[in-house]
Coordinates of C-alpha atoms in Angstrom, one line a residue:
Chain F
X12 CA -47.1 -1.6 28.5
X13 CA -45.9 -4.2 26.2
X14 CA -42.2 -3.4 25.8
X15 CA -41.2 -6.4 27.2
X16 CA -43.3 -9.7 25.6
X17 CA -43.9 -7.3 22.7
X18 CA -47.4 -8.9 22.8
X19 CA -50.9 -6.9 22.5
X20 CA -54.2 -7.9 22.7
X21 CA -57.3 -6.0 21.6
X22 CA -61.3 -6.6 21.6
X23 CA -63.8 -5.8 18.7
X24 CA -67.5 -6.1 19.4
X25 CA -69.5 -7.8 15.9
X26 CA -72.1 -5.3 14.2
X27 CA -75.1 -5.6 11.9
X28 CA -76.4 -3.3 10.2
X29 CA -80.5 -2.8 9.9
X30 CA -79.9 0.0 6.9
X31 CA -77.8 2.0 5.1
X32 CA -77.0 3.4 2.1
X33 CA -73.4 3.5 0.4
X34 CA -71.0 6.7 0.1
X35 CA -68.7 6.4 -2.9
X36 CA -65.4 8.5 -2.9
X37 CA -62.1 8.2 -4.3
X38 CA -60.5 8.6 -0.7
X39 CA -60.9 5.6 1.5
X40 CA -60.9 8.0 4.6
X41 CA -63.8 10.0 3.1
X42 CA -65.8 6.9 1.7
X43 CA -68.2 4.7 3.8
X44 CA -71.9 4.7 4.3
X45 CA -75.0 6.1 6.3
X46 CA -77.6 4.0 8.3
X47 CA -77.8 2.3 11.6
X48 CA -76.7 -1.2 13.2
X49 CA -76.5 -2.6 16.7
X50 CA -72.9 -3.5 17.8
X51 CA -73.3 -7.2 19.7
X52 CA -70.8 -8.6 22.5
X53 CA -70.4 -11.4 20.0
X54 CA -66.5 -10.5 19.1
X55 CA -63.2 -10.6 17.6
X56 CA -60.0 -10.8 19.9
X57 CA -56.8 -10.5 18.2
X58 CA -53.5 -11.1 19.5
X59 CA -49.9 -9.4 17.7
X60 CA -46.6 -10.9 18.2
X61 CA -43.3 -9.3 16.8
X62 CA -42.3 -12.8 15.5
X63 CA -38.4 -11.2 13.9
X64 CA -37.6 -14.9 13.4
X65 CA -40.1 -15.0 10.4
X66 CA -40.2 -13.4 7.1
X67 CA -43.8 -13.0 5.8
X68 CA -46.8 -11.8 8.1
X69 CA -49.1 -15.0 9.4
X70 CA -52.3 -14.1 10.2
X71 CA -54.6 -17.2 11.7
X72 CA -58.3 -17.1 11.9
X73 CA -59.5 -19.2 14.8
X74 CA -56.3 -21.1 14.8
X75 CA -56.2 -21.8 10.9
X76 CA -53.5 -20.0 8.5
X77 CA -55.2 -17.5 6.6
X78 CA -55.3 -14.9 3.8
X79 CA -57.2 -12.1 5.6
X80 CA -56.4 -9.6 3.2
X81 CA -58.2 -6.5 5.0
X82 CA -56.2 -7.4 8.5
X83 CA -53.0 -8.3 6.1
X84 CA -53.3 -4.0 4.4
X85 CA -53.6 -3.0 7.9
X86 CA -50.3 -4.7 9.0
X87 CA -48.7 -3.6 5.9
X88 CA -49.8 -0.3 6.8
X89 CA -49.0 0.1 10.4
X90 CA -45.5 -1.8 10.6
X91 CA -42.5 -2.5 8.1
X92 CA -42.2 -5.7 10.0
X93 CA -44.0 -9.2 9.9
X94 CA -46.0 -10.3 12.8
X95 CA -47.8 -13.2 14.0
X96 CA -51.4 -12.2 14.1
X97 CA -54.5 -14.4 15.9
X98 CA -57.8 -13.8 15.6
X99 CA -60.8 -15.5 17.6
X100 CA -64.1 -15.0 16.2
X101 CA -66.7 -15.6 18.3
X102 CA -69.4 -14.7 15.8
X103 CA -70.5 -16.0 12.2
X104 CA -67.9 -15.1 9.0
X105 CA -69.3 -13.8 6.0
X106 CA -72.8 -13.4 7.6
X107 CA -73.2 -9.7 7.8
X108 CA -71.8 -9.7 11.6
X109 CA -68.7 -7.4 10.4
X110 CA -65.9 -9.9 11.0
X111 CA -63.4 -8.8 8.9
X112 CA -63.7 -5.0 10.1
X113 CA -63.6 -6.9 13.6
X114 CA -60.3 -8.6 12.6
X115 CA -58.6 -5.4 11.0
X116 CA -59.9 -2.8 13.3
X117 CA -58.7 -5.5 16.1
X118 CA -55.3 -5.7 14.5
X119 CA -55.0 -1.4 14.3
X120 CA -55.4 -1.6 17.8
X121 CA -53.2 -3.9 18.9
X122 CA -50.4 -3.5 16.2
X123 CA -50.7 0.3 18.1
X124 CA -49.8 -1.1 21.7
X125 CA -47.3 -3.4 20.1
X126 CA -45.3 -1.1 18.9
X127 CA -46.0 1.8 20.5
X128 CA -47.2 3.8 17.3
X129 CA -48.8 6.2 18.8
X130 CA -52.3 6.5 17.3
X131 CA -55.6 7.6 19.2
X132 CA -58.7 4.9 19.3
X133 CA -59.8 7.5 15.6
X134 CA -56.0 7.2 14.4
X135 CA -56.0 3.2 14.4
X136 CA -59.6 2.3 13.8
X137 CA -59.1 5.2 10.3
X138 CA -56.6 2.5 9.1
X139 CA -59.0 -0.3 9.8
X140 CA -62.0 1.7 7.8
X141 CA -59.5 2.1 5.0
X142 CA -58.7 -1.7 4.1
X143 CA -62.7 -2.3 4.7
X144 CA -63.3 0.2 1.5
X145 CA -60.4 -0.7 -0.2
X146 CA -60.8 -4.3 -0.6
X147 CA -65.3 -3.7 -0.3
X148 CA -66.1 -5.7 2.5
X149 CA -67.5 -2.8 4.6
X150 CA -68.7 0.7 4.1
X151 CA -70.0 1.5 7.7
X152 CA -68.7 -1.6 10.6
X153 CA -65.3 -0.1 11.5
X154 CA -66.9 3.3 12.6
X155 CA -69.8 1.4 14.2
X156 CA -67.5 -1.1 16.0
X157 CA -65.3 1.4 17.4
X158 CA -67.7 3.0 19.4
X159 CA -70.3 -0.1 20.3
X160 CA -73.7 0.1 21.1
X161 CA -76.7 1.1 18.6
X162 CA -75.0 3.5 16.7
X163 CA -76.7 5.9 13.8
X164 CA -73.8 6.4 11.0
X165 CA -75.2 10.7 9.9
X166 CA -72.6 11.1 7.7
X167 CA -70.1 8.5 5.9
X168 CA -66.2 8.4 6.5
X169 CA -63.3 6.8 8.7
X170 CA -63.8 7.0 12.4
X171 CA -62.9 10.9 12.9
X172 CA -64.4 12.0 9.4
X173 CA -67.6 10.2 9.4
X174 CA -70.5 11.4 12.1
X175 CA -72.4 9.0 14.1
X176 CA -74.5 9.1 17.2
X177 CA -76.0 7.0 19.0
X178 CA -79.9 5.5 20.1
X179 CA -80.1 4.9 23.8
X180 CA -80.5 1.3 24.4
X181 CA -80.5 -1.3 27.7
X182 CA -78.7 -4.2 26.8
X183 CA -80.9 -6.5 25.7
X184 CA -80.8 -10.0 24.2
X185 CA -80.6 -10.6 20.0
X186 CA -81.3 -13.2 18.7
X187 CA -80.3 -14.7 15.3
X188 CA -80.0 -17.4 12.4
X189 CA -77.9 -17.3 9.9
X190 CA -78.9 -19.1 6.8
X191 CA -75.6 -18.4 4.2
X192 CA -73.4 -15.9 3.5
X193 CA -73.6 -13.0 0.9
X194 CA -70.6 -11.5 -0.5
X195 CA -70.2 -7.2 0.3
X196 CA -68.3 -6.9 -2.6
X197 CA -70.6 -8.3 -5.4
X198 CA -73.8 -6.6 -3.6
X199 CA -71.6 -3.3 -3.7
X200 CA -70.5 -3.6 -6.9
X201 CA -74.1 -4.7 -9.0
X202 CA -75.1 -0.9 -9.8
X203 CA -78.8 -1.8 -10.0
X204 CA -79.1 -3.7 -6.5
X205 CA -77.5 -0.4 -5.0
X206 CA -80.0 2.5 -6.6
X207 CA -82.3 0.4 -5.0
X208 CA -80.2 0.1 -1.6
X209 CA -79.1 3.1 -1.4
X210 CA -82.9 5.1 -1.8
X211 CA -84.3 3.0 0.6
X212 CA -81.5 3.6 3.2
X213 CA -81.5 7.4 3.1
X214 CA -85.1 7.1 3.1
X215 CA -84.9 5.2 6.5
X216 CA -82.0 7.2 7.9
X217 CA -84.3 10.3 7.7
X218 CA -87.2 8.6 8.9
X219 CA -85.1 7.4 12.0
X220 CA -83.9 10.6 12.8
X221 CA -87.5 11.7 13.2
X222 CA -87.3 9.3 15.8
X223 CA -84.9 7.8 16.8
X224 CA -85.6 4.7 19.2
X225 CA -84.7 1.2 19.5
X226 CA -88.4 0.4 18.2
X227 CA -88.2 2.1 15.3
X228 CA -85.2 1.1 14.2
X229 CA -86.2 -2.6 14.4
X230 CA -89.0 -0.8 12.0
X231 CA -87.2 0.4 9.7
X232 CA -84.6 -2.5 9.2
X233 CA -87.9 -4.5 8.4
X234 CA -88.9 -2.2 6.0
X235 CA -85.3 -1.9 4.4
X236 CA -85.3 -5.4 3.7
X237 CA -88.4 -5.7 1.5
X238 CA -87.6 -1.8 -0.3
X239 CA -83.6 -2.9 -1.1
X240 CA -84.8 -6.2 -3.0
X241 CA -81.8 -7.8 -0.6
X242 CA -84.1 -10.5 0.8
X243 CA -84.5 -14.1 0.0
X244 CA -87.4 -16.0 0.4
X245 CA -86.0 -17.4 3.1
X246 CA -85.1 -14.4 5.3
X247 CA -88.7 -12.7 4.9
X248 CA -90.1 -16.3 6.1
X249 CA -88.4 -15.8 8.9
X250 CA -88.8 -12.8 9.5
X251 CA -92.6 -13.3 9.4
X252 CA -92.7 -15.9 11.7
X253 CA -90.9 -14.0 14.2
X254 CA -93.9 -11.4 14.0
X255 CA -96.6 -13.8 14.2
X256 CA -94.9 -14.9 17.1
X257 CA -94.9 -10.9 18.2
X258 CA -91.3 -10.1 18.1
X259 CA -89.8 -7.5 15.6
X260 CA -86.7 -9.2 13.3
X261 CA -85.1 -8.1 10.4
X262 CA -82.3 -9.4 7.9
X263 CA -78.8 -8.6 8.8
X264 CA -76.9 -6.4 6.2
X265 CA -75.1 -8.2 4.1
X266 CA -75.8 -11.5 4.8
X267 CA -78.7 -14.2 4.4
X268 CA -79.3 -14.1 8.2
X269 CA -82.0 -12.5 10.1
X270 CA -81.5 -10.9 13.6
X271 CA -84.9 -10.7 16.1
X272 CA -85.3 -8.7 19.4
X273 CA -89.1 -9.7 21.4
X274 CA -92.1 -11.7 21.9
X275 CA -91.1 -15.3 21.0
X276 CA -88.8 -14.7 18.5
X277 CA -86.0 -17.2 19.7
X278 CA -88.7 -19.8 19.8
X279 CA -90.1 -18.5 16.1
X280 CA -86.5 -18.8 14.6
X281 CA -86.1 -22.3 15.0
X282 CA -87.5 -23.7 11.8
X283 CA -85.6 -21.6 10.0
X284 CA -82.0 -23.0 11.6
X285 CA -79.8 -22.9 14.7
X286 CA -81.0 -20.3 16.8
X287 CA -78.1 -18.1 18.9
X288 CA -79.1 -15.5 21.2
X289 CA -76.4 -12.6 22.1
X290 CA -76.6 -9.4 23.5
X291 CA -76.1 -5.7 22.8
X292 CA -72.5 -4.8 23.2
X293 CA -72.5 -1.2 25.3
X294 CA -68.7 -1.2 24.5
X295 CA -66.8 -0.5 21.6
X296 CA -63.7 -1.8 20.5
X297 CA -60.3 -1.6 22.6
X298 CA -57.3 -3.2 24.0
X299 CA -57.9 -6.3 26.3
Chain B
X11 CA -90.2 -0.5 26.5
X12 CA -91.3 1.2 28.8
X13 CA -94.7 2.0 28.8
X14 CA -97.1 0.4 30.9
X15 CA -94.7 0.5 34.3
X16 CA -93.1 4.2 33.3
X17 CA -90.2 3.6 34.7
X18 CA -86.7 3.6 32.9
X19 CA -82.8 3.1 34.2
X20 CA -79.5 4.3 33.0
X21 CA -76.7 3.8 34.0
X22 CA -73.0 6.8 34.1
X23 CA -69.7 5.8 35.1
X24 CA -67.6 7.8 36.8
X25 CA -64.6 10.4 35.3
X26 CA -61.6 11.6 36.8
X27 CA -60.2 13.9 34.3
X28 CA -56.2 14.5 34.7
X29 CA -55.8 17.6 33.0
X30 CA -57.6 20.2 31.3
X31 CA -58.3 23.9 30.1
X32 CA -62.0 26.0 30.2
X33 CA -63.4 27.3 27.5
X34 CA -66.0 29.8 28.8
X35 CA -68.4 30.8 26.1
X36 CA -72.4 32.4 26.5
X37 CA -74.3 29.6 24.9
X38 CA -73.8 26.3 27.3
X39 CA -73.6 23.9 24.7
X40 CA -70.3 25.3 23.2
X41 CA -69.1 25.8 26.3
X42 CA -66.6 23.1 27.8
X43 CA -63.3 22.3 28.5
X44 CA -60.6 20.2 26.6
X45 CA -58.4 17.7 28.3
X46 CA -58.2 14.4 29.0
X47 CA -59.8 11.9 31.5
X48 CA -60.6 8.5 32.8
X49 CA -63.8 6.5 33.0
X50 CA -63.8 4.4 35.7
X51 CA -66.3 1.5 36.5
X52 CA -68.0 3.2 39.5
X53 CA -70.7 4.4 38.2
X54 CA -74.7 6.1 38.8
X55 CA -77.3 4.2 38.7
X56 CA -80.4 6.7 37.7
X57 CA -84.5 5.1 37.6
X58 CA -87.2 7.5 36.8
X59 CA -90.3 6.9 37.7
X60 CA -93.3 9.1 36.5
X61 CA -94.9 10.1 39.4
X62 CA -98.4 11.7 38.8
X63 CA -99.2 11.9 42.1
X64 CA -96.5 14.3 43.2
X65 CA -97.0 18.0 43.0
X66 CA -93.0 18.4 42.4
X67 CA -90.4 16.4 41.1
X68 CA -88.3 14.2 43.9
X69 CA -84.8 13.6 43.9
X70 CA -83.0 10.9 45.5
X71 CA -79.2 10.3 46.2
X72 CA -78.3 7.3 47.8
X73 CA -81.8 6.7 48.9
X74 CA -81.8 10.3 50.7
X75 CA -84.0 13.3 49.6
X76 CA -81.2 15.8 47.5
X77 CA -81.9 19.2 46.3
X78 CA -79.7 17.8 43.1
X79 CA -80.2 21.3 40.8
X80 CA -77.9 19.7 38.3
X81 CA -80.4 16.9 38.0
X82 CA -83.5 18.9 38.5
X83 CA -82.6 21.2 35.5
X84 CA -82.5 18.2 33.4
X85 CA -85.8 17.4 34.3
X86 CA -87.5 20.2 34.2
X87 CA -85.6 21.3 30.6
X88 CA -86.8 17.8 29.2
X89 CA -90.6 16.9 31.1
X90 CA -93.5 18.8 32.2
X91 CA -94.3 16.6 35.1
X92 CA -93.4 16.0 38.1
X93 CA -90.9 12.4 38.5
X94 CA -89.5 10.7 41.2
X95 CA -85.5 10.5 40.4
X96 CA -83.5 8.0 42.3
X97 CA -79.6 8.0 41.6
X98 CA -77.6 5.4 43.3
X99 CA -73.5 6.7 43.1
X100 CA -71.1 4.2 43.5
X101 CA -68.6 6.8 43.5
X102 CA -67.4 9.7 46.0
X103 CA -69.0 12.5 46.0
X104 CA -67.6 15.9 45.4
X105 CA -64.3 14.3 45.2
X106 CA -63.7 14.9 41.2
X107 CA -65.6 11.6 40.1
X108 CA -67.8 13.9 38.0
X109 CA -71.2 12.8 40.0
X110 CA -73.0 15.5 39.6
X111 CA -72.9 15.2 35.4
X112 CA -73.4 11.4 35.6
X113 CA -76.8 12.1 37.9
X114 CA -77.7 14.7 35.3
X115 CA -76.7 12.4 32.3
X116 CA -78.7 9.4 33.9
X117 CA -81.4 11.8 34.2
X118 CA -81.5 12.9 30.7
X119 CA -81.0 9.4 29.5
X120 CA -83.7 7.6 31.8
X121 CA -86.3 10.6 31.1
X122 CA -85.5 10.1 27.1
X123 CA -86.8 6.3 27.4
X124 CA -89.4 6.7 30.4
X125 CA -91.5 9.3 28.4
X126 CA -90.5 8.2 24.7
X127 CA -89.0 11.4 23.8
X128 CA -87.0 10.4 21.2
X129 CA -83.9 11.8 21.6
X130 CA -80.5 10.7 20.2
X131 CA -77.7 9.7 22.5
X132 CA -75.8 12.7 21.8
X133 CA -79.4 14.6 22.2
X134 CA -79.9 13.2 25.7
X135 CA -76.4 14.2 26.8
X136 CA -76.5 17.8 25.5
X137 CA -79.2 19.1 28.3
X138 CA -77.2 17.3 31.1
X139 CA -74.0 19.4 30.1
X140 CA -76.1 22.1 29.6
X141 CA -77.3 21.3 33.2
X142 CA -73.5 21.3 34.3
X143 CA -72.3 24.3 32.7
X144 CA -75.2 26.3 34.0
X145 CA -74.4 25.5 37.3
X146 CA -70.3 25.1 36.8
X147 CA -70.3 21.6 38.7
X148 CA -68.1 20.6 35.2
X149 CA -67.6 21.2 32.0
X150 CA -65.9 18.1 30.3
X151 CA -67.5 15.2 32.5
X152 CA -70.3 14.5 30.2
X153 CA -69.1 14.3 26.9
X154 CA -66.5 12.1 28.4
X155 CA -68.8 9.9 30.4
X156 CA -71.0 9.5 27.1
X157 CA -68.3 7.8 25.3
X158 CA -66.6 5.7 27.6
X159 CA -62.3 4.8 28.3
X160 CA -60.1 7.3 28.3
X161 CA -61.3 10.3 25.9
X162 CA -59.4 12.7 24.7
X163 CA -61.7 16.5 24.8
X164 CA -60.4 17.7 21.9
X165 CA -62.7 21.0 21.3
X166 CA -65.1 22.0 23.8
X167 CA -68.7 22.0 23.7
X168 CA -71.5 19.5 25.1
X169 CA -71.5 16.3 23.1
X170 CA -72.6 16.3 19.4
X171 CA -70.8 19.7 19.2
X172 CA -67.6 19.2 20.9
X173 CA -64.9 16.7 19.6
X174 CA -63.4 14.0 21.5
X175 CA -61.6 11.1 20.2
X176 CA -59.7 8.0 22.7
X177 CA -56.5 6.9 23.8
X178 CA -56.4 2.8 23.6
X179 CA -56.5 1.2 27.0
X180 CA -57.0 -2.1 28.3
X181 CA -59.9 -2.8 31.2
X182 CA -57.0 -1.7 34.1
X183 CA -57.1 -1.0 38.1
X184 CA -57.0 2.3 38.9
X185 CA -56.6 2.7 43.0
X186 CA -57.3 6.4 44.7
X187 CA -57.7 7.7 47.8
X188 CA -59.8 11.0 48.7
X189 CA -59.2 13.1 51.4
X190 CA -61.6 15.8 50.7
X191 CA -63.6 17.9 48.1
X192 CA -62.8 20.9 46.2
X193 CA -65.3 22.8 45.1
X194 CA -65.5 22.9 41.2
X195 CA -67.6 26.3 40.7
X196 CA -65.1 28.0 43.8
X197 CA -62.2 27.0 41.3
X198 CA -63.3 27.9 38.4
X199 CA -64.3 31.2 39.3
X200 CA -61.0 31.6 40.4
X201 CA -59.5 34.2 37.4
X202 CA -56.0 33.6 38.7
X203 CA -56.0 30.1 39.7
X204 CA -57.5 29.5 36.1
X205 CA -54.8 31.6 33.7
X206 CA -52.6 29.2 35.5
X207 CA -55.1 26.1 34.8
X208 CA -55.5 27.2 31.5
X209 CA -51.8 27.6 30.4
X210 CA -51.1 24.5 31.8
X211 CA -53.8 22.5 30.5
X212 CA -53.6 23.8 27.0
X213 CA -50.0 22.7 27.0
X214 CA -50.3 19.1 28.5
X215 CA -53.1 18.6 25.6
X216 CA -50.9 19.6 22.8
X217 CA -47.7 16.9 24.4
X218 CA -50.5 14.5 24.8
X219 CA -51.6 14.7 21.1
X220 CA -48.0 14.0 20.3
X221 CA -47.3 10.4 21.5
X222 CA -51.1 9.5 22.5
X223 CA -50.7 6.6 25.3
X224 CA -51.9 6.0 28.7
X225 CA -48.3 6.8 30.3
X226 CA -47.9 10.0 29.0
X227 CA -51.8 10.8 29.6
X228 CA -50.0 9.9 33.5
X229 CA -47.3 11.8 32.8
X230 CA -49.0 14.6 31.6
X231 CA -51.4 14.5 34.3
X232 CA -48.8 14.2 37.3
X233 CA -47.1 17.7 35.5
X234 CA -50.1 19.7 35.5
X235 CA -50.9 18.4 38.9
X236 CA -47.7 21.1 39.9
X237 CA -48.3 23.4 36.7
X238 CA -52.3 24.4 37.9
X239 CA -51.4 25.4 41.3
X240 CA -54.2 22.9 42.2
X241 CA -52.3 20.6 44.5
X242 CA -52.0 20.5 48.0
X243 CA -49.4 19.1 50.1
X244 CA -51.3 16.1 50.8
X245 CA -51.8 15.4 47.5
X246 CA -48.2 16.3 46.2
X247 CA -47.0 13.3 48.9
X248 CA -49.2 11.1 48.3
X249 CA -48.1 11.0 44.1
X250 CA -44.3 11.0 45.7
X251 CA -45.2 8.0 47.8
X252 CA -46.6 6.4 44.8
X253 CA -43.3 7.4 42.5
X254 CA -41.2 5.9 44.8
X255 CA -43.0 2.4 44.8
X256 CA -42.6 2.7 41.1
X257 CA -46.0 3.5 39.9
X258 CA -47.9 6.5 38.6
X259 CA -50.4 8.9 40.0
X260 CA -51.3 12.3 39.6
X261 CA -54.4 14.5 41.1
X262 CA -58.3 13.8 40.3
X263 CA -59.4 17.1 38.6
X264 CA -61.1 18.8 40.5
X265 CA -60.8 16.8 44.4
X266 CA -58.5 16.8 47.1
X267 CA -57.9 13.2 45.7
X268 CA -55.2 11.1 43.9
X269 CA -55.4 8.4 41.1
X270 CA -52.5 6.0 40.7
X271 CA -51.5 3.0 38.8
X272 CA -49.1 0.5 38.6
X273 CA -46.3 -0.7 40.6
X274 CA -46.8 -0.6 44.3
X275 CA -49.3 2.1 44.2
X276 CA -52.1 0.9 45.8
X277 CA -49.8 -0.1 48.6
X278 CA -48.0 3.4 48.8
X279 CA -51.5 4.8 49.0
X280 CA -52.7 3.2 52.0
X281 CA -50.9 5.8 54.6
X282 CA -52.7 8.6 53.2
X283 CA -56.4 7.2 53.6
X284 CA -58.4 4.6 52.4
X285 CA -57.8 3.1 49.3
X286 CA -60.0 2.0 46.7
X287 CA -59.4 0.0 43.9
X288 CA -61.5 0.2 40.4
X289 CA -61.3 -0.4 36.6
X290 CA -61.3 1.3 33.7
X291 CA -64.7 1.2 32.3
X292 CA -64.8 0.6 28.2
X293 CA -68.4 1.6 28.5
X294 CA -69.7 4.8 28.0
X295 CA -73.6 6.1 29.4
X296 CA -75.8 4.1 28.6
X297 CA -79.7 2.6 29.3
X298 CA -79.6 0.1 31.7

């Protein structure tokens, strides 16, 4: 399709996680984590140039130059050659929203159309899920992303390895505030944090899959975010407020944000910081 | 959500599949086909209403009373009680647009929320292939129509057993023109037409899996038009007329109907009946 401008384009919904619980494993592919999290139409859209004329990869983050390491391994991966790659972000960095598995898994599919590699959706996105492990700033978005919607993660891997499913769900309106960032890597890597993480997110896993609805997963996020001691003081005010207000919110995983679906939870937020209100995103991520 | 008005919506789009084999077995839910097929933004439209005052269950199609067994068995397989079913199709019936397993898959999924039965995604979908298999309206529409773009069956079964992965694709028109049904269950209880159905399809997946892209998914789908035995002349000159304009087309799977896309197509289409023109939809079923 793109043999001529040797141009591609693709879209990447954002995702937050309510729970999970991390899968260590030697092999990237095989690596990854269970839980559930809501894909959003907030989203990343990145663009792939052949650029021949230059002679190191540039990769720009909503128009500035940037490192991107995890969309810089999946170039290096994919193609010998360096590329001009631009990705939009339409959602909050570092806030548990899944950018950078937005901005790699965006680059896999687009690098694909470029030049005509000839991976499946799985093939491309298994690339994505590989830099997210390797460099620890994901266990679970890639897998989520690619398939959009409310997605249960069963069992932990690289889109076509892992097993998800998915919780019926209308699309509905989120809303959220985010508060700071908080780093994937150093929550992944403090051993103590994850015991903690990790038995309350199989716990809620299996309690999901008991029943699995939109209701009780806004539940058990709650619940995850007092059991896996990830709060601050800040999220669980919030959080309150938005259920004296009768909504149902809970923090976004990783980052000190909170996400809130009901009642008057947009109105609730607002002490606690700008308030955005998004919706669920029915599709995953593909070319644009 | 649902439960003071007990009433839910879902929404199905629409899948022409281009090629494919059956794979027959006893027990419905491994039973299937592999292939590969569009989803297209026409879709169904499926409310339930619980209906207490009924003595048995109503179906409606297009706002007229249906018979709908497809439907029906979802129904009675997931509630007790009679319900009032209405399914608006956006698509032709009868015509390959797999609307009988997007009624039954709306069913499933609308039933799920209306009466809180807590089934997954995957859960949901299972009976309405179940429901399609049974009655051999299909055998590869649901699975495909869960997921959404252009899917890839790559083992058979109903979804949550069988495999299916996707073939990047951009949101794209896709133009066709139908001149008349085919009946699925006549054709697949065809031994003879299906040996040939079979062979063909069974090859076209194994080519596709080598160089996975939308053109040779048209490609593929244009040989095995010839290969099945399943065209008819109309058909055959309406994909010629198409060629010639320089686009692609090859026959919905299973109606007396072509798809085509690119270069003049839409315009080469026009002498052999009315032509519509839709996209490719990114989203699979879904709540409404």
């Amino acid at each position: 399709m793109n043999g001529i401008t040797k141009t591609a384009r693709a879209f990447v919904p954002s995702h937050i996680t309510g729970f999970f619980a991390a899968h260590r494993q030697e092999e990237p592919r095989l690596a990854g984590s269970v839980g559930c999290g809501l894909c959003l139409s907030l989203g990343a859209t990145t663009t792939i140039e052949s650029a021949p004329e230059i002679h190191d990869t540039e990769i720009f983050l909503n128009g500035a130059r940037s490192e991107a390491p995890v969309s810089r391994y999946v170039v290096e991966k994919l193609v010998k050659e360096p590329v001009r790659v631009k990705t939009e972000l339409s959602m909050p960095l570092g806030a548990g929203f899944g950018a950078s598995g937005a901005g790699a898994l965006g680059c896999a599919y687009a690098l694909n159309s470029c030049f005509n590699l000839g991976l499946t959706a799985n093939g491309a996105a298994a690339v994505a899920h590989e830099a997210e492990v390797t460099f620890r700033t994901g266990l679970g978005d890639v897998i989520a992303q690619n398939a959009g919607g409310l997605v249960v993660r069963l069992q932990p891997g690289a889109p076509g390895t892992g097993r998800i499913d998915r919780i019926p769900v209308p699309t509905m309106p989120i809303s959220y505030v985010v508060h700071g960032p908080l780093s994937t890597s150093q929550v992944l890597s403090d051993e103590k944090t994850m015991t903690a993480v990790n038995l309350a997110g199989e716990a809620a896993l299996k309690e999901l899959l008991k029943r699995p609805t939109f209701t009780n997963f806004l539940q058990l996020s709650r619940r995850f975010t007092v059991q896996s001691g990830l709060a601050s003081d800040w999220a669980l005010e919030a959080i309150e407020a938005v259920e004296a207000a009768g909504g149902m919110a809970g923090m976004i995983m990783l980052g000190d944000a909170v996400f809130a679906f009901g009642g008057g939870s947009a109105e609730a937020l607002r002490t606690f910081g700008e308030v955005h209100t998004t919706t669920i995103s029915q599709r995953g991520a593909n070319l644009d």
